[in-house]
Short mmCIF file of C-alpha atoms in Angstrom, two decimals:
data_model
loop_
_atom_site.label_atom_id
_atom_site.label_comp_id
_atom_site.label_asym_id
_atom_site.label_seq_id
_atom_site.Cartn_x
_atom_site.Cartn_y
_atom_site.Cartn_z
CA UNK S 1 0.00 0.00 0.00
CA UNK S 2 1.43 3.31 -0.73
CA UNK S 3 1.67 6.17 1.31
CA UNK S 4 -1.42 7.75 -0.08
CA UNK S 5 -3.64 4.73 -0.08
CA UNK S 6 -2.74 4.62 4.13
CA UNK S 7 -3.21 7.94 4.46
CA UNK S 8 -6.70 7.69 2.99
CA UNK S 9 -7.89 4.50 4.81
CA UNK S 10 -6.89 5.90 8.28
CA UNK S 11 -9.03 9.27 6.85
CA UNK S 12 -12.06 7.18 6.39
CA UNK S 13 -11.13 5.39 9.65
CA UNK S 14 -10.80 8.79 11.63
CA UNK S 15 -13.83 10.11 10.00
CA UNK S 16 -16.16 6.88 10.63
CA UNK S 17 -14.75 7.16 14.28
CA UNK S 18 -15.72 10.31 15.58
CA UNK S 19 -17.20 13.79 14.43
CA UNK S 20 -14.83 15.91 12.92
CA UNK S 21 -15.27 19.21 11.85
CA UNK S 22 -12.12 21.32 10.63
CA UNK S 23 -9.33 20.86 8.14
CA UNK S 24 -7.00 20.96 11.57
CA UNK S 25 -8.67 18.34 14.14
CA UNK S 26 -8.86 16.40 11.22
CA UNK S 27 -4.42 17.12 10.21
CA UNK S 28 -4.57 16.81 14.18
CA UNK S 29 -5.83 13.48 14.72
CA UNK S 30 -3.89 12.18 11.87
CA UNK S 31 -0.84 13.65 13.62
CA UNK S 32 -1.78 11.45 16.66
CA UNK S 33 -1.27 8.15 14.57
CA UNK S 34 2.24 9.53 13.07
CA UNK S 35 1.20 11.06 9.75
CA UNK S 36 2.14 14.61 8.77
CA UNK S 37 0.16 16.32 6.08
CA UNK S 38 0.34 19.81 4.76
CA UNK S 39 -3.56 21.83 4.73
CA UNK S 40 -3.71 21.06 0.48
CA UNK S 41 -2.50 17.77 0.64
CA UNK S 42 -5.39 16.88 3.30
CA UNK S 43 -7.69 19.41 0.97
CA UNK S 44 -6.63 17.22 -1.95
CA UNK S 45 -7.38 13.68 0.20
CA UNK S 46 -10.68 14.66 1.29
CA UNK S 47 -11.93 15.67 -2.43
CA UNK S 48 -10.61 12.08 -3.85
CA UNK S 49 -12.53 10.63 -1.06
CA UNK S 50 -15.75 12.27 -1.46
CA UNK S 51 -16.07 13.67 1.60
CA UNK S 52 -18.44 16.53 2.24
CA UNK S 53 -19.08 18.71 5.18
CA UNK S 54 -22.32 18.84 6.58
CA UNK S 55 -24.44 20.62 9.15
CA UNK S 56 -24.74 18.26 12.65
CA UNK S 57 -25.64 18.85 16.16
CA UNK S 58 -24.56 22.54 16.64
CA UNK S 59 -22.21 22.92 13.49
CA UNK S 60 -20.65 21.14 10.84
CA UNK S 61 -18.79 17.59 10.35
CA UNK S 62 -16.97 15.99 7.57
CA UNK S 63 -19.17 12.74 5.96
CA UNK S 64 -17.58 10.14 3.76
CA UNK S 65 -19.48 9.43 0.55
CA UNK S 66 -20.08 5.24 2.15
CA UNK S 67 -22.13 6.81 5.10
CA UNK S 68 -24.60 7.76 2.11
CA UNK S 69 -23.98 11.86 2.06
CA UNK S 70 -22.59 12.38 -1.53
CA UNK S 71 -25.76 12.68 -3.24
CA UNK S 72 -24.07 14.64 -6.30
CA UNK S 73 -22.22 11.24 -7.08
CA UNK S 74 -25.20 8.78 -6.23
CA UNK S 75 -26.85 11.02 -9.03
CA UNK S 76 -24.20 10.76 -11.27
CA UNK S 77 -24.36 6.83 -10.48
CA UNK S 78 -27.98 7.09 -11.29
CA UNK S 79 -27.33 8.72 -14.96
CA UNK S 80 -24.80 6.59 -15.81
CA UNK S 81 -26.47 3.37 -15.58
CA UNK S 82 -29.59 4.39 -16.59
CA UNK S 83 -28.31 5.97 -19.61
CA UNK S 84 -25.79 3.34 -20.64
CA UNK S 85 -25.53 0.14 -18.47
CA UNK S 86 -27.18 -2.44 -20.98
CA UNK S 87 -26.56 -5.47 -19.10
CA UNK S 88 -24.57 -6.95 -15.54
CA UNK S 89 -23.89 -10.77 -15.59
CA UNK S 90 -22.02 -12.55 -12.32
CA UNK S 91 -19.33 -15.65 -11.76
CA UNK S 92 -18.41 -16.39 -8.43
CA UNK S 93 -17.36 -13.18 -6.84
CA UNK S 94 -17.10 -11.11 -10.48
CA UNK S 95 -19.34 -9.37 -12.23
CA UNK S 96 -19.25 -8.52 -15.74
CA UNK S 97 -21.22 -4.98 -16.60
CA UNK S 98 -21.78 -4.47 -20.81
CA UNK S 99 -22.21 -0.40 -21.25
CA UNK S 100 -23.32 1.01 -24.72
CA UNK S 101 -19.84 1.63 -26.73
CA UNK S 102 -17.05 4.22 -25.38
CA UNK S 103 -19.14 4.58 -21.69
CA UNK S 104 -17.30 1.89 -19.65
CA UNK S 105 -14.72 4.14 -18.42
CA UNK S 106 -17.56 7.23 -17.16
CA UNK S 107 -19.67 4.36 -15.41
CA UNK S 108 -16.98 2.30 -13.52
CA UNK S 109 -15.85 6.16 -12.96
CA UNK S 110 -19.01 6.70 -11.03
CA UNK S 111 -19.06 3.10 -9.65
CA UNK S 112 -15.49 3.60 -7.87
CA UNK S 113 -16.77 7.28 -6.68
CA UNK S 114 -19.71 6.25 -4.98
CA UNK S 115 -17.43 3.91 -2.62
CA UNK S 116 -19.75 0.56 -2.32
CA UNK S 117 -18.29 -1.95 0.43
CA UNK S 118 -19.14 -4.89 -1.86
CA UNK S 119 -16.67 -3.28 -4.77
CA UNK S 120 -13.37 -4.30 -4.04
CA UNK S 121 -11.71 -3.03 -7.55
CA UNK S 122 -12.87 -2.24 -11.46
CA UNK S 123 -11.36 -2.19 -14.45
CA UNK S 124 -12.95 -1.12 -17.58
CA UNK S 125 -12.20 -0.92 -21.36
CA UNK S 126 -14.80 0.45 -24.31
CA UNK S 127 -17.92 -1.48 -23.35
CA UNK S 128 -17.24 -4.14 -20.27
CA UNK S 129 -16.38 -3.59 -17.25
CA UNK S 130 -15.10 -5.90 -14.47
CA UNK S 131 -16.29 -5.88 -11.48
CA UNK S 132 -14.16 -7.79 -8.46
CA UNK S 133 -16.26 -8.56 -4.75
CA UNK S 134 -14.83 -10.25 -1.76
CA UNK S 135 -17.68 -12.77 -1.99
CA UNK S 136 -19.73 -14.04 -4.10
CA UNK S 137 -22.69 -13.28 -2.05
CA UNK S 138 -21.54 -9.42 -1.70
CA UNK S 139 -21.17 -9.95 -5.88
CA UNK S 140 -25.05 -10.93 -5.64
CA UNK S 141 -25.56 -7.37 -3.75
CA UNK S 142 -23.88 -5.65 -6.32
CA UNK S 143 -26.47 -7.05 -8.80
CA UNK S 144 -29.21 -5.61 -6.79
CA UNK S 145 -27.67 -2.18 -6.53
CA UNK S 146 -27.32 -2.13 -9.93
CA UNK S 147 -30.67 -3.44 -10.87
CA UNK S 148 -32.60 -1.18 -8.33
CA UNK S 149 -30.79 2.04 -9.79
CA UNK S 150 -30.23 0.69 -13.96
CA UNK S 151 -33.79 -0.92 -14.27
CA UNK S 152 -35.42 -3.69 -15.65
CA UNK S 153 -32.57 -3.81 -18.43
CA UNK S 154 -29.75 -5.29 -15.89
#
């Protein structure tokens, strides 16, 4: 894991842990577990993790996109594969999503944004993409998700 990639998870780990409301509690309690970060570098982090501050009990906190609060990508999501999944088959713990022609890329884009649990990586070319769970019952859940939000065409 690189530097970045620990940084992030013990973000999300710090964030899921306790409110947190300010760019320097947050550089603060990441100080605590022996990671230095400059004020843009933690800007940067927190806009590839789709966090979003939101109003709480008597100000604001910081929300990660997995507690459900990013609603700009989960409408995104929503365009995406209503627009262009065509069709999601599954093997084991892999899934296999067919897009119309030269939209794989935007909807695994919007797949690895929203942050699902059950996705544990994607890759995409022109049309497919591949989707890899832990499980092949969490690969099952990723079906649903992406029947409830493409339609009656998945």
């Amino acid at each position: 894991m690189s530097v970045k990639q620990l940084r992030h998870a013990k973000i999300r780990q710090l964030l899921q842990g306790a409110p947190i409301d300010t760019h320097e509690k947050l550089a603060d309690a990441l100080r605590g577990e022996c990671i230095q970060v400059s004020q843009s570098t933690l800007s940067k982090d927190l806009r590839e993790l789709g966090v979003v501050r939101v109003p709480g009990d008597g100000g604001f906190s910081y929300i990660l996109p997995e507690a459900g609060s990013n609603f700009r990508d989960q409408h995104i999501l929503e365009r995406e594969l209503q627009d262009y999944l065509v069709s999601v088959d599954r093997a084991g713990n892999l899934l296999v999503a067919k897009t119309i022609s030269a939209h794989a890329q935007s909807v695994c884009e919007a797949i690895d944004r929203i942050g699902w649990p059950q996705v544990m990586g994607t890759i995409a070319g022109d049309n497919t993409i591949f989707l890899v769970a832990s499980t092949a019952g969490e690969a099952e859940e990723l079906v649903g998700l992406l029947a409830e939000i493409a339609g009656d065409r998945v």
